Amino acid sequence: SEGSDRSSLSLSQQDEDMITTVAAQQPNTVVVVVSPGAVLTPWRKAVKAVVAAFMPGQEYGEAVTDVVTGAVGPSGRLPVTFPDVENEVNFTKSQWPGVGGFGIFRTATYSERLNVGYRWYANTGVKPAYPFGHGLSYSSVEYSALQASASQVQFKVKNTGKVEAVEVPQVYLRFPEAAGEPPLQLKGFGRERLGP
C-alpha cells in the first residue's frame, strides 16, 4: 500500500505458481512484471524474458505488446538492482525497517553510508539476479576505440546485429580504496539509436 513498504520482494505465491506452471508448458514464456521496484525472480531461468514495466501509464498495454512482438526493440535499463535472494544486502533491523516508534516514525540508521544499491554490490562482489543498468535488445552491439583522459571518456558503439538497436552506454568510475569513496560510481550515460 502507499502507507508502508512491501514486506518482501517476492511476488504472491499465486503469481509464482502461475509463472512456473505456464513456463513448464510454454518455453517461450515472457513475464511482464508491474511493480514499484525490484522483485525476486526465482523462475527467471525457466522463462524466455522478463520485462520490468515498473508502474506504467495509460499506453502500457500497447507499449508492452510492441516490445514483446518485436515491433519495437526494448531499450530500457534497470534503475535499481534486482537481488537474487531476499535481503541479499544483509540489512539489520536498525537499517531497515528501523527501530523504535511505529510505522513511519521508526529510526533507520544508514550505516552502509555511500555503499547502497549497485555500489554495495560492487563493494562486496555479490552477484545479483539483474544488476543496476541491465537491459537487453533484439540486436547486438560492439564497443571499440576507448579513449580516456582526466576529463572525458570517448568510445565508438556499433550495431553488429540485423535490426535497429537502442543502446544505453554507461560510464563508471572506479576509485582507489584510499579515496574513501564507493569503489564504482556511475558518472555518465547516453542513449544511442543505431541502425543495422
One Martini backbone bead per residue (centre of mass of N, CA, C, O) as a GRO file, in nm:
protein
  196
    1SER     BB    1   0.103   0.031   0.005
    2GLU     BB    2   0.133   0.379   0.054
    3GLY     BB    3   0.187   0.348   0.388
    4SER     BB    4   0.403   0.119   0.302
    5ASP     BB    5   0.612  -0.124   0.283
    6ARG     BB    6   0.718  -0.396   0.171
    7SER     BB    7   0.777  -0.716   0.314
    8SER     BB    8   0.872  -0.805   0.018
    9LEU     BB    9   1.007  -0.916  -0.311
   10SER     BB   10   0.781  -1.098  -0.358
   11LEU     BB   11   0.556  -1.256  -0.499
   12SER     BB   12   0.297  -1.416  -0.506
   13GLN     BB   13   0.223  -1.742  -0.490
   14GLN     BB   14   0.028  -1.735  -0.728
   15ASP     BB   15   0.226  -1.607  -0.928
   16GLU     BB   16   0.453  -1.813  -0.907
   17ASP     BB   17   0.282  -2.060  -0.995
   18MET     BB   18   0.199  -1.953  -1.272
   19ILE     BB   19   0.477  -1.916  -1.395
   20THR     BB   20   0.582  -2.211  -1.361
   21THR     BB   21   0.351  -2.350  -1.513
   22VAL     BB   22   0.373  -2.206  -1.786
   23ALA     BB   23   0.680  -2.254  -1.836
   24ALA     BB   24   0.654  -2.571  -1.846
   25GLN     BB   25   0.465  -2.549  -2.121
   26GLN     BB   26   0.617  -2.264  -2.220
   27PRO     BB   27   0.926  -2.166  -2.348
   28ASN     BB   28   0.804  -1.857  -2.448
   29THR     BB   29   0.796  -1.707  -2.186
   30VAL     BB   30   0.673  -1.383  -2.075
   31VAL     BB   31   0.748  -1.162  -1.813
   32VAL     BB   32   0.540  -0.908  -1.671
   33VAL     BB   33   0.638  -0.657  -1.442
   34VAL     BB   34   0.440  -0.497  -1.192
   35SER     BB   35   0.630  -0.258  -1.003
   36PRO     BB   36   0.787  -0.034  -0.768
   37GLY     BB   37   1.028  -0.253  -0.794
   38ALA     BB   38   1.198  -0.488  -0.694
   39VAL     BB   39   1.224  -0.844  -0.763
   40LEU     BB   40   1.188  -1.170  -0.741
   41THR     BB   41   1.338  -1.438  -0.982
   42PRO     BB   42   1.333  -1.775  -0.958
   43TRP     BB   43   1.216  -1.818  -1.281
   44ARG     BB   44   1.414  -1.686  -1.501
   45LYS     BB   45   1.535  -1.960  -1.638
   46ALA     BB   46   1.229  -2.058  -1.745
   47VAL     BB   47   1.231  -1.799  -1.921
   48LYS     BB   48   1.273  -1.590  -2.193
   49ALA     BB   49   1.154  -1.324  -2.035
   50VAL     BB   50   1.192  -1.000  -1.866
   51VAL     BB   51   0.961  -0.735  -1.791
   52ALA     BB   52   1.010  -0.416  -1.650
   53ALA     BB   53   0.740  -0.186  -1.590
   54PHE     BB   54   0.653  -0.106  -1.326
   55MET     BB   55   0.469   0.209  -1.344
   56PRO     BB   56   0.256   0.239  -1.572
   57GLY     BB   57   0.066   0.370  -1.813
   58GLN     BB   58  -0.192   0.394  -2.039
   59GLU     BB   59   0.006   0.258  -2.285
   60TYR     BB   60   0.114  -0.017  -2.182
   61GLY     BB   61  -0.011  -0.238  -2.363
   62GLU     BB   62   0.109  -0.135  -2.630
   63ALA     BB   63   0.409  -0.132  -2.550
   64VAL     BB   64   0.442  -0.432  -2.474
   65THR     BB   65   0.348  -0.546  -2.741
   66ASP     BB   66   0.572  -0.420  -2.915
   67VAL     BB   67   0.808  -0.563  -2.769
   68VAL     BB   68   0.717  -0.868  -2.777
   69THR     BB   69   0.674  -0.863  -3.107
   70GLY     BB   70   0.911  -0.652  -3.232
   71ALA     BB   71   0.823  -0.360  -3.324
   72VAL     BB   72   0.997  -0.293  -3.066
   73GLY     BB   73   1.278  -0.227  -2.905
   74PRO     BB   74   1.437  -0.272  -2.631
   75SER     BB   75   1.585   0.010  -2.401
   76GLY     BB   76   1.584  -0.033  -2.117
   77ARG     BB   77   1.696   0.032  -1.778
   78LEU     BB   78   1.781  -0.040  -1.470
   79PRO     BB   79   1.728   0.160  -1.167
   80VAL     BB   80   1.775  -0.119  -1.028
   81THR     BB   81   1.836  -0.389  -0.825
   82PHE     BB   82   1.804  -0.742  -0.864
   83PRO     BB   83   1.793  -0.973  -0.651
   84ASP     BB   84   1.838  -1.315  -0.563
   85VAL     BB   85   1.761  -1.248  -0.260
   86GLU     BB   86   1.650  -1.191   0.028
   87ASN     BB   87   1.842  -0.973   0.183
   88GLU     BB   88   2.133  -0.959   0.036
   89VAL     BB   89   2.253  -0.703   0.216
   90ASN     BB   90   2.204  -0.747   0.524
   91PHE     BB   91   1.998  -0.613   0.688
   92THR     BB   92   1.923  -0.455   0.962
   93LYS     BB   93   1.685  -0.335   1.167
   94SER     BB   94   1.822  -0.048   1.185
   95GLN     BB   95   1.810  -0.010   0.872
   96TRP     BB   96   1.561  -0.230   0.825
   97PRO     BB   97   1.289  -0.051   0.920
   98GLY     BB   98   1.374   0.004   1.201
   99VAL     BB   99   1.359   0.167   1.523
  100GLY     BB  100   1.128   0.233   1.700
  101GLY     BB  101   0.837   0.303   1.719
  102PHE     BB  102   0.604   0.349   1.431
  103GLY     BB  103   0.642   0.300   1.124
  104ILE     BB  104   0.734   0.615   1.014
  105PHE     BB  105   0.871   0.653   1.325
  106ARG     BB  106   1.120   0.526   1.265
  107THR     BB  107   1.473   0.449   1.301
  108ALA     BB  108   1.723   0.482   1.060
  109THR     BB  109   2.043   0.336   0.983
  110TYR     BB  110   2.315   0.447   0.762
  111SER     BB  111   2.588   0.242   0.775
  112GLU     BB  112   2.656   0.212   0.457
  113ARG     BB  113   2.635   0.480   0.339
  114LEU     BB  114   2.744   0.482   0.001
  115ASN     BB  115   2.676   0.156  -0.005
  116VAL     BB  116   2.438   0.155  -0.234
  117GLY     BB  117   2.325  -0.062  -0.425
  118TYR     BB  118   2.549  -0.101  -0.672
  119ARG     BB  119   2.778  -0.027  -0.470
  120TRP     BB  120   2.752  -0.271  -0.288
  121TYR     BB  121   2.809  -0.486  -0.502
  122ALA     BB  122   3.092  -0.378  -0.577
  123ASN     BB  123   3.212  -0.402  -0.282
  124THR     BB  124   3.133  -0.729  -0.239
  125GLY     BB  125   3.071  -0.919  -0.510
  126VAL     BB  126   2.781  -0.959  -0.540
  127LYS     BB  127   2.543  -1.142  -0.736
  128PRO     BB  128   2.283  -1.059  -0.902
  129ALA     BB  129   2.026  -1.109  -1.105
  130TYR     BB  130   2.000  -0.782  -1.170
  131PRO     BB  131   2.160  -0.513  -1.258
  132PHE     BB  132   2.224  -0.213  -1.267
  133GLY     BB  133   2.157  -0.123  -1.609
  134HIS     BB  134   2.005  -0.347  -1.719
  135GLY     BB  135   1.975  -0.454  -2.072
  136LEU     BB  136   1.804  -0.549  -2.368
  137SER     BB  137   1.807  -0.661  -2.711
  138TYR     BB  138   1.760  -0.764  -3.060
  139SER     BB  139   2.059  -0.700  -3.059
  140SER     BB  140   2.401  -0.606  -3.127
  141VAL     BB  141   2.703  -0.478  -2.973
  142GLU     BB  142   3.002  -0.266  -3.017
  143TYR     BB  143   3.297  -0.181  -2.855
  144SER     BB  144   3.536   0.093  -2.922
  145ALA     BB  145   3.788   0.316  -2.899
  146LEU     BB  146   3.908   0.372  -2.621
  147GLN     BB  147   3.912   0.694  -2.443
  148ALA     BB  148   4.102   0.844  -2.170
  149SER     BB  149   4.077   1.106  -1.933
  150ALA     BB  150   4.042   1.336  -1.681
  151SER     BB  151   3.760   1.460  -1.850
  152GLN     BB  152   3.719   1.203  -2.059
  153VAL     BB  153   3.509   0.979  -2.259
  154GLN     BB  154   3.569   0.760  -2.543
  155PHE     BB  155   3.361   0.587  -2.794
  156LYS     BB  156   3.244   0.317  -2.985
  157VAL     BB  157   2.923   0.228  -3.138
  158LYS     BB  158   2.808  -0.088  -3.279
  159ASN     BB  159   2.592  -0.244  -3.488
  160THR     BB  160   2.588  -0.617  -3.530
  161GLY     BB  161   2.310  -0.649  -3.629
  162LYS     BB  162   1.978  -0.673  -3.809
  163VAL     BB  163   1.866  -0.454  -3.612
  164GLU     BB  164   1.763  -0.215  -3.445
  165ALA     BB  165   1.925  -0.012  -3.189
  166VAL     BB  166   1.923   0.070  -2.835
  167GLU     BB  167   2.176   0.223  -2.663
  168VAL     BB  168   2.321   0.237  -2.312
  169PRO     BB  169   2.575   0.393  -2.222
  170GLN     BB  170   2.809   0.333  -1.946
  171VAL     BB  171   2.992   0.526  -1.698
  172TYR     BB  172   3.247   0.417  -1.482
  173LEU     BB  173   3.407   0.486  -1.169
  174ARG     BB  174   3.717   0.399  -1.019
  175PHE     BB  175   3.829   0.394  -0.693
  176PRO     BB  176   4.041   0.415  -0.461
  177GLU     BB  177   4.038   0.317  -0.138
  178ALA     BB  178   4.169   0.588  -0.018
  179ALA     BB  179   3.920   0.784  -0.100
  180GLY     BB  180   3.638   0.686   0.043
  181GLU     BB  181   3.484   0.556  -0.188
  182PRO     BB  182   3.311   0.404  -0.383
  183PRO     BB  183   3.436   0.182  -0.621
  184LEU     BB  184   3.162   0.248  -0.792
  185GLN     BB  185   3.055   0.500  -1.042
  186LEU     BB  186   2.818   0.669  -1.196
  187LYS     BB  187   2.894   0.934  -1.456
  188GLY     BB  188   2.749   0.819  -1.730
  189PHE     BB  189   2.503   0.855  -2.002
  190GLY     BB  190   2.328   0.721  -2.292
  191ARG     BB  191   2.142   0.742  -2.615
  192GLU     BB  192   2.148   0.511  -2.895
  193ARG     BB  193   2.059   0.501  -3.230
  194LEU     BB  194   2.102   0.194  -3.430
  195GLY     BB  195   2.163   0.079  -3.717
  196PRO     BB  196   2.228  -0.213  -3.912
   0.00000   0.00000   0.00000
